[in-house]
Tab-separated table of C-alpha atoms and ligand atoms in Angstrom:
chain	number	residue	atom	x	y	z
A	1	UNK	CA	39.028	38.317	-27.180
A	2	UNK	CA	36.035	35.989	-27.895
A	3	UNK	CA	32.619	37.541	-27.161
A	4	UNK	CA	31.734	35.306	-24.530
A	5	UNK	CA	34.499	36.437	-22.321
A	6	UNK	CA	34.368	39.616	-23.409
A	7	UNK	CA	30.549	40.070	-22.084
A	8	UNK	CA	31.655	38.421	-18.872
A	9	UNK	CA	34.586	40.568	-17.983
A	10	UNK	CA	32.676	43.764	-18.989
A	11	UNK	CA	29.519	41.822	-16.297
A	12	UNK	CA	32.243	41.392	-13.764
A	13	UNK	CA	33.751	45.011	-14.065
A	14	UNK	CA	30.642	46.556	-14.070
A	15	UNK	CA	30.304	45.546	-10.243
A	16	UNK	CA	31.415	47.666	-7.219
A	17	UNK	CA	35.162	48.490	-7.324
A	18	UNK	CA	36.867	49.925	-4.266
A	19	UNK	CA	40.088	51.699	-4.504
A	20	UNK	CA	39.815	52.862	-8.219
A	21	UNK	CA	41.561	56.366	-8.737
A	22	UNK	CA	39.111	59.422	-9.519
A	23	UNK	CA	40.036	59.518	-13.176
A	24	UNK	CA	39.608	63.156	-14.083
A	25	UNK	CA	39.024	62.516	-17.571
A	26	UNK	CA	36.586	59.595	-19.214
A	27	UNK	CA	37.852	60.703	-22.836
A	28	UNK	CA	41.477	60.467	-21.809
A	29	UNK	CA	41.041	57.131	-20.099
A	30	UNK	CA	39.294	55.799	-23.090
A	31	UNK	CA	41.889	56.384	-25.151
A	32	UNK	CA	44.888	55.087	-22.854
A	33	UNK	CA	42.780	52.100	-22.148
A	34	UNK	CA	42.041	51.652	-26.358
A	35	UNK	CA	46.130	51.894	-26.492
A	36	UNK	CA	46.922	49.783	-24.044
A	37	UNK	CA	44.488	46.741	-25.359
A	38	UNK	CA	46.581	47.277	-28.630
A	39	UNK	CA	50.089	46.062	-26.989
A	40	UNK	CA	50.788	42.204	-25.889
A	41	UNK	CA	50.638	41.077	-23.090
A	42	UNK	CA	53.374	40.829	-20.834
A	43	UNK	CA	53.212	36.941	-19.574
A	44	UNK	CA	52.586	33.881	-21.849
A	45	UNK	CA	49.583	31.383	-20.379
A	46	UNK	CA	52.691	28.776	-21.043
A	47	UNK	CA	54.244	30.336	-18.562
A	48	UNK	CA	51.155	31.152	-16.330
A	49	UNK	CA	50.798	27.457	-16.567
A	50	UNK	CA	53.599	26.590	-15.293
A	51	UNK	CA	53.971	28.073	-12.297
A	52	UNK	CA	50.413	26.831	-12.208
A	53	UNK	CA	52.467	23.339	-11.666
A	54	UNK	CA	54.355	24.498	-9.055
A	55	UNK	CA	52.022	26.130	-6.826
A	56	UNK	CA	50.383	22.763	-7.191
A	57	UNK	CA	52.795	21.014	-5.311
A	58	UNK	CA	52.884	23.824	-3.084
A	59	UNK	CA	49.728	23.204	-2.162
A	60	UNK	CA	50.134	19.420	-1.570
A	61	UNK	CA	52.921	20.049	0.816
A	62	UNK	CA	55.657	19.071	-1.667
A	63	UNK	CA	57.402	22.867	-2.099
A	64	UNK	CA	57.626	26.129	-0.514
A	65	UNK	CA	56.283	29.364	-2.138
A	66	UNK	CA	58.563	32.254	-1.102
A	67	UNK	CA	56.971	36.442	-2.840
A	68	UNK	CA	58.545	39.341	-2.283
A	69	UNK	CA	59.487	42.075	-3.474
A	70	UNK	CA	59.050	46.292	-3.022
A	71	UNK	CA	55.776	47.603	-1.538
A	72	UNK	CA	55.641	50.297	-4.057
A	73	UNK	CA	57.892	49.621	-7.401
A	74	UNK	CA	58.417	52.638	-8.759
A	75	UNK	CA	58.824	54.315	-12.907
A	76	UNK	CA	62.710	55.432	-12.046
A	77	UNK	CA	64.140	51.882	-10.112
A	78	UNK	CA	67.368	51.684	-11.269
A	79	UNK	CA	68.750	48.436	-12.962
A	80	UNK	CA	70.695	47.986	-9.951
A	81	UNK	CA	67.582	48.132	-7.687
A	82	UNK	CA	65.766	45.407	-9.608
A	83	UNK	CA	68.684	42.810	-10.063
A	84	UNK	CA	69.176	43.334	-6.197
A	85	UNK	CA	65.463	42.607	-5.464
A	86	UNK	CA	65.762	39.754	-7.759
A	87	UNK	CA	69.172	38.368	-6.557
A	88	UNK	CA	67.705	39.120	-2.660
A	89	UNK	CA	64.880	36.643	-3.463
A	90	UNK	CA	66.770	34.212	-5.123
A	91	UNK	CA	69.431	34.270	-2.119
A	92	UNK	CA	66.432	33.806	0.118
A	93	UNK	CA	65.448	30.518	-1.494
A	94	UNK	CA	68.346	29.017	-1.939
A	95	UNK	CA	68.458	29.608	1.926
A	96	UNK	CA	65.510	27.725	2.619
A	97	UNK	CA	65.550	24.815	-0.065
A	98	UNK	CA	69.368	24.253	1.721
A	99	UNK	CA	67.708	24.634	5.278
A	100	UNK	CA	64.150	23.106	4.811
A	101	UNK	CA	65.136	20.402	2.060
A	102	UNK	CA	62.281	21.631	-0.026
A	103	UNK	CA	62.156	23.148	-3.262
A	104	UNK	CA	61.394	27.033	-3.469
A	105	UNK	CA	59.098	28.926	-5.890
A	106	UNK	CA	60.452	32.195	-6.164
A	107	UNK	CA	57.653	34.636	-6.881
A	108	UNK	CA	58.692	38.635	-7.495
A	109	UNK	CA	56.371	41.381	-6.468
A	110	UNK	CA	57.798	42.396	-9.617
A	111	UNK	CA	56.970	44.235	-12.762
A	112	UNK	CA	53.683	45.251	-11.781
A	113	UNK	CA	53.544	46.344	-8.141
A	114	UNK	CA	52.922	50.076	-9.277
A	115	UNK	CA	49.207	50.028	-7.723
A	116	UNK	CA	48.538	50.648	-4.073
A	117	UNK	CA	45.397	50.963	-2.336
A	118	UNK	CA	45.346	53.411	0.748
A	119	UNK	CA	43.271	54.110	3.613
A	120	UNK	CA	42.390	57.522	2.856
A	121	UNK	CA	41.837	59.148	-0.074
A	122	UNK	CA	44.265	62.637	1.034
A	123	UNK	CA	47.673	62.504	2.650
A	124	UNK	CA	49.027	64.347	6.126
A	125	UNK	CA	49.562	67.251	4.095
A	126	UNK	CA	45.874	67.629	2.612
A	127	UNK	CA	46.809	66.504	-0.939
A	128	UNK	CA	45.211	63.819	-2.462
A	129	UNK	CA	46.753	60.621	-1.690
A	130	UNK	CA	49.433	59.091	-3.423
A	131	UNK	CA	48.170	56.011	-4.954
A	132	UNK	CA	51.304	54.480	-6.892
A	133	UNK	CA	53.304	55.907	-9.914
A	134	UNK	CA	50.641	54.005	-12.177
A	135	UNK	CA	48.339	56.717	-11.343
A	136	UNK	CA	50.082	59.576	-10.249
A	137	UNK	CA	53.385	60.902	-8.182
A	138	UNK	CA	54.400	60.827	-4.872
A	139	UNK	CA	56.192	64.173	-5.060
A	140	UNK	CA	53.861	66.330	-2.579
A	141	UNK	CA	52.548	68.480	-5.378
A	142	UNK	CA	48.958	69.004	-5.741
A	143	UNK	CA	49.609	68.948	-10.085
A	144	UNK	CA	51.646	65.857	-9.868
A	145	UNK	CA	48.926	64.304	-7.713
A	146	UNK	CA	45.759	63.973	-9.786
A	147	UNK	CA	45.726	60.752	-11.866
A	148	UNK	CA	46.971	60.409	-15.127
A	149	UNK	CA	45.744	57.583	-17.354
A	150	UNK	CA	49.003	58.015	-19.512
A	151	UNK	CA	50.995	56.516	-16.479
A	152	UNK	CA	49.769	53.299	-17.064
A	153	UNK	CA	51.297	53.028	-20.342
A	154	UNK	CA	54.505	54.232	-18.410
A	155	UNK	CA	53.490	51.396	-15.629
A	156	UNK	CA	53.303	49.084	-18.928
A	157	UNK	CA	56.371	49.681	-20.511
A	158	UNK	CA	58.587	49.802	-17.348
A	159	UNK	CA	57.229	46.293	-16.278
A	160	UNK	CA	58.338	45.288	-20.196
A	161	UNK	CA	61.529	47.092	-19.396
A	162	UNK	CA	61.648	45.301	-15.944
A	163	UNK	CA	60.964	41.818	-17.231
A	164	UNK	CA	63.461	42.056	-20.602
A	165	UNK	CA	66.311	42.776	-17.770
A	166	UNK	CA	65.340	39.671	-15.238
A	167	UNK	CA	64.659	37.712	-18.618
A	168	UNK	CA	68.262	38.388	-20.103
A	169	UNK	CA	70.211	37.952	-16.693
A	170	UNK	CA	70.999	35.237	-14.567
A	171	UNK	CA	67.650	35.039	-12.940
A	172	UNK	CA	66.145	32.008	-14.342
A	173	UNK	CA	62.128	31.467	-13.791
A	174	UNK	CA	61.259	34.513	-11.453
A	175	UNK	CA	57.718	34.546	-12.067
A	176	UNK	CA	55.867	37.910	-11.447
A	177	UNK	CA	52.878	39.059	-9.598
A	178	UNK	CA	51.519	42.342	-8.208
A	179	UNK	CA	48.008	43.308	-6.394
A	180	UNK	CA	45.356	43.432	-9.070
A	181	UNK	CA	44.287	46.465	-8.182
A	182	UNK	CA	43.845	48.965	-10.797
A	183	UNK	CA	41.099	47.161	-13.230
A	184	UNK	CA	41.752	49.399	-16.175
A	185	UNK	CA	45.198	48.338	-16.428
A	186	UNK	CA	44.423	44.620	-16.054
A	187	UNK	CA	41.479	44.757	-18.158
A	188	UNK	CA	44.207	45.641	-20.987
A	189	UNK	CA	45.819	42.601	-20.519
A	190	UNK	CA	43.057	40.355	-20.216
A	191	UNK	CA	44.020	37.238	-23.395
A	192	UNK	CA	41.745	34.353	-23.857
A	193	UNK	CA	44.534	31.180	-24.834
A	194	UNK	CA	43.090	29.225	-27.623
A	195	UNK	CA	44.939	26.474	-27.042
A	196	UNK	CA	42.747	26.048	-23.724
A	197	UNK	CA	39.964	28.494	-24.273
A	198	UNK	CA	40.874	29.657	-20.944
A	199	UNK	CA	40.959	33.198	-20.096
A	200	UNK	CA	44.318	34.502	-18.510
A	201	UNK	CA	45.199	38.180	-16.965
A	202	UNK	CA	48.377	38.835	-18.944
A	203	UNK	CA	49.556	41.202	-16.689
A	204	UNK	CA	51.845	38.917	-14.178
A	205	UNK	CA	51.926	35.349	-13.467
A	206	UNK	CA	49.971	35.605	-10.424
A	207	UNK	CA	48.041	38.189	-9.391
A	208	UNK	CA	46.225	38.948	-5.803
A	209	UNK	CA	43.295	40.753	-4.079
A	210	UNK	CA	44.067	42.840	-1.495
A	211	UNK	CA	42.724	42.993	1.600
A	212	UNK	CA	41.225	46.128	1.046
A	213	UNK	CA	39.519	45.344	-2.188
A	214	UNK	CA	37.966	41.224	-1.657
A	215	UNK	CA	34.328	42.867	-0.784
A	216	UNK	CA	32.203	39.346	-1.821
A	217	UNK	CA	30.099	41.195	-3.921
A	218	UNK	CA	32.857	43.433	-5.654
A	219	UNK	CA	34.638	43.472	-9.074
A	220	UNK	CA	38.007	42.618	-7.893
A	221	UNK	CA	37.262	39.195	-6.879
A	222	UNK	CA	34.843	38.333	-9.724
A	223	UNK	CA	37.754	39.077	-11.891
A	224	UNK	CA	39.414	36.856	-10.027
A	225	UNK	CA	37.117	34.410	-10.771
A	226	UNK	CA	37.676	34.358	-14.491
A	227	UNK	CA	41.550	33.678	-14.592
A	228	UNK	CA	43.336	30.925	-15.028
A	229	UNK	CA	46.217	32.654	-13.180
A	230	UNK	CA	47.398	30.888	-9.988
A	231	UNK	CA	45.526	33.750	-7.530
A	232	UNK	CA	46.051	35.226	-3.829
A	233	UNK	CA	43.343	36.830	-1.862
A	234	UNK	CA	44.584	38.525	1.646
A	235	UNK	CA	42.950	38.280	4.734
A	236	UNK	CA	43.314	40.209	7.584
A	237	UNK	CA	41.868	39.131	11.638
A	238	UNK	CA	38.401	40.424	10.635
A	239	UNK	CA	37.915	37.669	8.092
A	240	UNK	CA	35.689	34.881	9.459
A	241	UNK	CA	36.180	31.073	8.339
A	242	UNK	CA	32.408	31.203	6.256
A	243	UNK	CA	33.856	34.293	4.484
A	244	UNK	CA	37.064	31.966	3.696
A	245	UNK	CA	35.359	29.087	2.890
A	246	UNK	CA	33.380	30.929	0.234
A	247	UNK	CA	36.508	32.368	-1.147
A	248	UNK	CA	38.144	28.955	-1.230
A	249	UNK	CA	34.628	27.540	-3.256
A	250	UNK	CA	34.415	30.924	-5.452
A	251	UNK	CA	37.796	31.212	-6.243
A	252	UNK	CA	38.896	27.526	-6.562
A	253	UNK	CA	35.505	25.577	-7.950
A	254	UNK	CA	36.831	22.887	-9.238
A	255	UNK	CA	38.986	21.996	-6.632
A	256	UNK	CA	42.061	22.264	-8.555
A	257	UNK	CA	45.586	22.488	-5.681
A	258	UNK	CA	47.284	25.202	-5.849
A	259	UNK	CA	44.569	27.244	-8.025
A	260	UNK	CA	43.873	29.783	-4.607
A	261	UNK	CA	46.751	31.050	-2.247
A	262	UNK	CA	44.980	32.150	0.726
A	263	UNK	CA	47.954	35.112	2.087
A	264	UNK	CA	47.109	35.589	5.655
A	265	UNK	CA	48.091	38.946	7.373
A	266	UNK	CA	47.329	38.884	10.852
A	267	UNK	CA	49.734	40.441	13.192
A	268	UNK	CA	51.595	38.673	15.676
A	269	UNK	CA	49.321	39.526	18.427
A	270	UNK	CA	46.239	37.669	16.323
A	271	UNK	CA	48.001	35.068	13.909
A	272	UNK	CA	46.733	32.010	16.927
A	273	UNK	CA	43.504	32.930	17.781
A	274	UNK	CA	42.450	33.671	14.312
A	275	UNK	CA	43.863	31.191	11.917
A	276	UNK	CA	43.202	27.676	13.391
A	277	UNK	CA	39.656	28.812	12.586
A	278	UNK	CA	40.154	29.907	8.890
A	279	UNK	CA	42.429	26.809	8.183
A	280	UNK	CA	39.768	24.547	9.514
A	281	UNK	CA	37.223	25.729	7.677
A	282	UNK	CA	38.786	25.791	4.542
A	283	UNK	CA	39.455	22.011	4.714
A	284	UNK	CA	36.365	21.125	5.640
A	285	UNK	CA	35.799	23.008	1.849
A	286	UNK	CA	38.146	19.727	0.644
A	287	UNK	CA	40.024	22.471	-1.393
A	288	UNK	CA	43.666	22.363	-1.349
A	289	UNK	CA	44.915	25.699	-1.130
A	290	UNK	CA	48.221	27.362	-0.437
A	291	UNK	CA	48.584	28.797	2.739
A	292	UNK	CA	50.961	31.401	3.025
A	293	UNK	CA	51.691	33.867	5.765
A	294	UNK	CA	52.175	37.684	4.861
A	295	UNK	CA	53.764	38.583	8.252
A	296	UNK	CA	54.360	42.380	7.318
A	297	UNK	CA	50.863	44.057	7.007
A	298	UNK	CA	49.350	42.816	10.193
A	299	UNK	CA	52.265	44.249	12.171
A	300	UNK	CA	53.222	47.785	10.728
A	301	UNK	CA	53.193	50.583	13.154
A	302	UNK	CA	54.283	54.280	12.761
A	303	UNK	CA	57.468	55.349	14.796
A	304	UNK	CA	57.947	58.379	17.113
A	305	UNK	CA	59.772	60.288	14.452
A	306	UNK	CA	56.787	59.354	12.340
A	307	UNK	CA	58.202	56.892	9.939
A	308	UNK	CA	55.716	53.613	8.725
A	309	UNK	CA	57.797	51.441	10.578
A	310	UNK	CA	57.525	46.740	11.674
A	311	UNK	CA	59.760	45.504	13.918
A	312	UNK	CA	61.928	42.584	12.523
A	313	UNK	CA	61.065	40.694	15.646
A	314	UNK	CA	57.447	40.681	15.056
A	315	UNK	CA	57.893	39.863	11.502
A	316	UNK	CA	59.579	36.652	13.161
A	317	UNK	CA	56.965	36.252	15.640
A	318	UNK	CA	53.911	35.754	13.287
A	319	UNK	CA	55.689	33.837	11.517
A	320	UNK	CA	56.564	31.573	14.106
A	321	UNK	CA	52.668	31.404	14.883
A	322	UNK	CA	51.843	30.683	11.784
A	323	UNK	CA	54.022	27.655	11.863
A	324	UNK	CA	52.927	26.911	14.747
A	325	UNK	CA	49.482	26.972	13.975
A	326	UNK	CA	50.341	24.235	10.848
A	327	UNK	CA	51.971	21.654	12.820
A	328	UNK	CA	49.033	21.826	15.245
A	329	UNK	CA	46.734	20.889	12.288
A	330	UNK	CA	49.082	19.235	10.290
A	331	UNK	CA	48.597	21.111	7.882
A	332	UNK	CA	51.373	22.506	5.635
A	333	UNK	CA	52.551	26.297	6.369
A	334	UNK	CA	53.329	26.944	2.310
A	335	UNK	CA	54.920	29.979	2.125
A	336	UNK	CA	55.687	33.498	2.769
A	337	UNK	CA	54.687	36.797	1.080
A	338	UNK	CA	57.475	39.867	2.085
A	339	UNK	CA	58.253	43.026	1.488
A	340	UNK	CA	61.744	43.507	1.074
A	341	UNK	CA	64.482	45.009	-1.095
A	342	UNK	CA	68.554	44.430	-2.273
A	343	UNK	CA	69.197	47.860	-1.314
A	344	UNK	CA	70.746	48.586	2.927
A	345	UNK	CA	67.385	50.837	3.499
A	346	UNK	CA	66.888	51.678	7.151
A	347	UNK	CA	62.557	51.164	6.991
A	348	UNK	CA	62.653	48.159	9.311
A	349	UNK	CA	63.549	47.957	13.057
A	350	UNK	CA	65.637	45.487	14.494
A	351	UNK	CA	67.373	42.378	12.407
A	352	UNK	CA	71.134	41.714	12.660
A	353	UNK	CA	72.384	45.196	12.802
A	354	UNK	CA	69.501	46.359	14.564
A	355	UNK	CA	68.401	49.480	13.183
A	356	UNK	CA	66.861	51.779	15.725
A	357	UNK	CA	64.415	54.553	15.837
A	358	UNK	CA	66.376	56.966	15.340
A	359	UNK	CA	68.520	55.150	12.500
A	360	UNK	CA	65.305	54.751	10.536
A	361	UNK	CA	65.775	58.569	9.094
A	362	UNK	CA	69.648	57.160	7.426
A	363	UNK	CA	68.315	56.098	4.214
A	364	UNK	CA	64.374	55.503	4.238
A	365	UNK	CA	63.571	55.451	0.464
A	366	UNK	CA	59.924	53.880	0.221
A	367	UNK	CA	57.068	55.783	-1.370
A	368	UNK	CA	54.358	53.072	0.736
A	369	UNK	CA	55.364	51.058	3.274
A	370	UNK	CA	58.706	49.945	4.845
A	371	UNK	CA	60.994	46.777	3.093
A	372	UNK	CA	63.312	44.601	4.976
A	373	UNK	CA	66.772	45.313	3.629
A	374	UNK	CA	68.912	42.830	2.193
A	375	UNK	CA	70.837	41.597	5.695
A	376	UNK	CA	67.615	41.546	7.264
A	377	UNK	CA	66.094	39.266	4.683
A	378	UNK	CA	68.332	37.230	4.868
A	379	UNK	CA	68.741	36.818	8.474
A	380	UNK	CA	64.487	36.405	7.744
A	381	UNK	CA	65.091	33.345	5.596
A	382	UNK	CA	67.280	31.580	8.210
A	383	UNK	CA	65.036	32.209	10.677
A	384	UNK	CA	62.463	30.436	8.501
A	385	UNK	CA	64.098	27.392	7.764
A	386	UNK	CA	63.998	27.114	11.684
A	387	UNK	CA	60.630	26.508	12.082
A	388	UNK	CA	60.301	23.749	9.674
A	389	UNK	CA	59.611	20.320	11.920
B	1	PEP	C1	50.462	45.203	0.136
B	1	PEP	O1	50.718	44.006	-0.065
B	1	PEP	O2	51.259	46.118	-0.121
B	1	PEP	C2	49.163	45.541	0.749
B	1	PEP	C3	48.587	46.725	0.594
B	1	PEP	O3	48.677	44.533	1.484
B	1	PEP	P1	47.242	44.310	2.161
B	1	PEP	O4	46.270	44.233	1.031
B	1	PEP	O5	47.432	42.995	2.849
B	1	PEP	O6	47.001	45.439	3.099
B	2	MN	MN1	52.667	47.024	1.423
């Protein structure tokens, strides 16, 4: 990497992180993090670019951007699991492009999603939290739970593994992302692309800040600031229009459509009284940015048995708001961010076979939070193209 951007990133990193793991040992890390720099990266900026294109016309109300994917991936998905994420999202857009009559990016939360921040930094149990298989295990064992450095070279080599498959099958363009969360391993991937002397995270296609980790003053969204990559930044109901109208001039300074995806996640409750506001604000920026509507993390809720559990019909309901919300402003509602798998989980309630409390214990398989299920996406992505004008 050129100097200049290599004094930048190591300005930017040296700011505030939230949500890094307590990395027990400096030496180790050094030398995972030495390694890891050595190996390509896993995206092309060709390819970066063009889905650069697309969320372009996203932006300028031309096409639809539909992520999704697991909450958690995980080191031991099975081939099956990933073509049935993958197939799952493709079915989904060729649901809406029939039903909305506009074309569909497909994004994955795909080869990558191996980071996840948490509220607290030890579980029910006392242990310390599990924080994604890039930095340790879920098993509930206090050895298994302290972070390992080596696992992101795992995390790097299943996410090779991961994207040889969807590149080799029937797939076509799924572009990646994940939650740039854990800087060390995107640090690794940083490449500057002479052809544009532009410096891309080589990581994913597109990559997003949390809502847990967009402090103003923080690494995570200085980072952001560097990349070429088309970027997301969450925001919950605490986030006020000034604080999204600076993201919108930090992130997108040029003014380029399509550069900043702005993935609201406000609960069904919220999703009216909070967003006219944000959306407002952010075009009085003159920025054209995607808006897209993450209506999972605003509305999760844990059941009696104890299970992280969203109701289908409050997934449906924010939704709904946030298209709602659009046509009031005439703006254009451009997409929606999921969490959802191939596989028949039981993690969701309700949908078209309407799983129930109780049935939630039948096959609940996620290490974070809970996925819609195949028939439940799909029943999701019907119920989308609905609420098109
Ligand atoms: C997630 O997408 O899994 C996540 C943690 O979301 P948020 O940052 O919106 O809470
Ligand atoms: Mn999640």
């Amino acid at each position: 990497m050129p100097s200049e951007w290599s004094e930048r990133v190591a300005a930017v990193l040296g700011r505030p992180a939230a949500q890094q793991p307590p990395w027990p040992d400096a030496g180790r890390l050094r030398s995972v993090s030495a390694f890891l720099a050595t190996l390509p990266p896993l995206v092309t900026p060709d390819e970066i670019r063009a889905l650069r294109r697309q969320t372009a016309r996203v932006a300028q109300g031309e096409a639809f951007l539909l992520q999704g994917g697991d909450c958690a991936e995980t080191f031991d998905a099975t081939r099956e699991h990933i073509a049935g994420n993958a197939a799952t999202l493709l079915r989904m857009a060729a649901v809406v492009t029939e039903g909305a009559g506009l074309p569909v990016v497909p994004v994955g939360r795909l080869a990558g999603q191996y980071a996840k921040p948490r509220s607290d930094s030890v579980d029910g149990l006392g242990l310390p939290v599990y924080r994604g298989d890039i930095v340790n295990a879920a098993a509930p064992d206090p050895r298994q739970r302290v972070p390992d450095p080596v696992r992101m070279i795992e995390a790097y080599r299943t996410a090779r593994a991961t994207l040889d498959q969807l590149r080799g099958g029937r797939f076509g363009a799924v572009h990646t992302s994940h939650e740039a969360l854990l800087l060390d391993y995107e640090r690794a991937q940083l490449m500057a692309d002479p052809a544009d002397g532009r410096l891309y995270g080589g990581s994913a296609h597109f990559l997003w800040i949390g809502e847990r980790t967009r402090q103003p003053d923080g690494a995570h969204v200085a980072l952001a600031e560097l990349l070429a990559n088309p970027v997301g930044i969450k925001l919950g109901p605490g986030t006020t229009p000034e604080l999204a109208a600076e993201y919108a001039e930090r992130l997108d300074p040029h003014g380029e459509p399509g550069r900043l995806t702005l993935i609201c996640r406000m609960g069904s409750d919220r999703v009216c009284d909070t967003l006219p506001a944000l959306v407002e604000r952010v075009a009085a920026t003159g920025r054209q940015v995607v808006w897209m509507c993450d209506p999972m993390h605003g509305n999760t809720r844990v059941s009696a048995m104890g299970y992280k559990t969203r109701h289908f019909d409050d997934v449906v309901e924010e939704l709904a708001g946030f298209f709602e919300v659009h046509r009031a402003l005439g703006t254009h509602p451009g997409g929606v961010h999921l969490e959802f798998t191939g596989d028949r989980v039981t993690e969701c309630l309700g949908g078209p076979r309407g799983v129930t409390e109780t049935g939630l214990s039948g096959r609940y398989e996620s290490t974070c939070d809970p996925r819609l299920n195949a028939e439940q996406a799909l029943e999701l992505a019907d119920r989308i193209t609905t609420l098109f004008p």
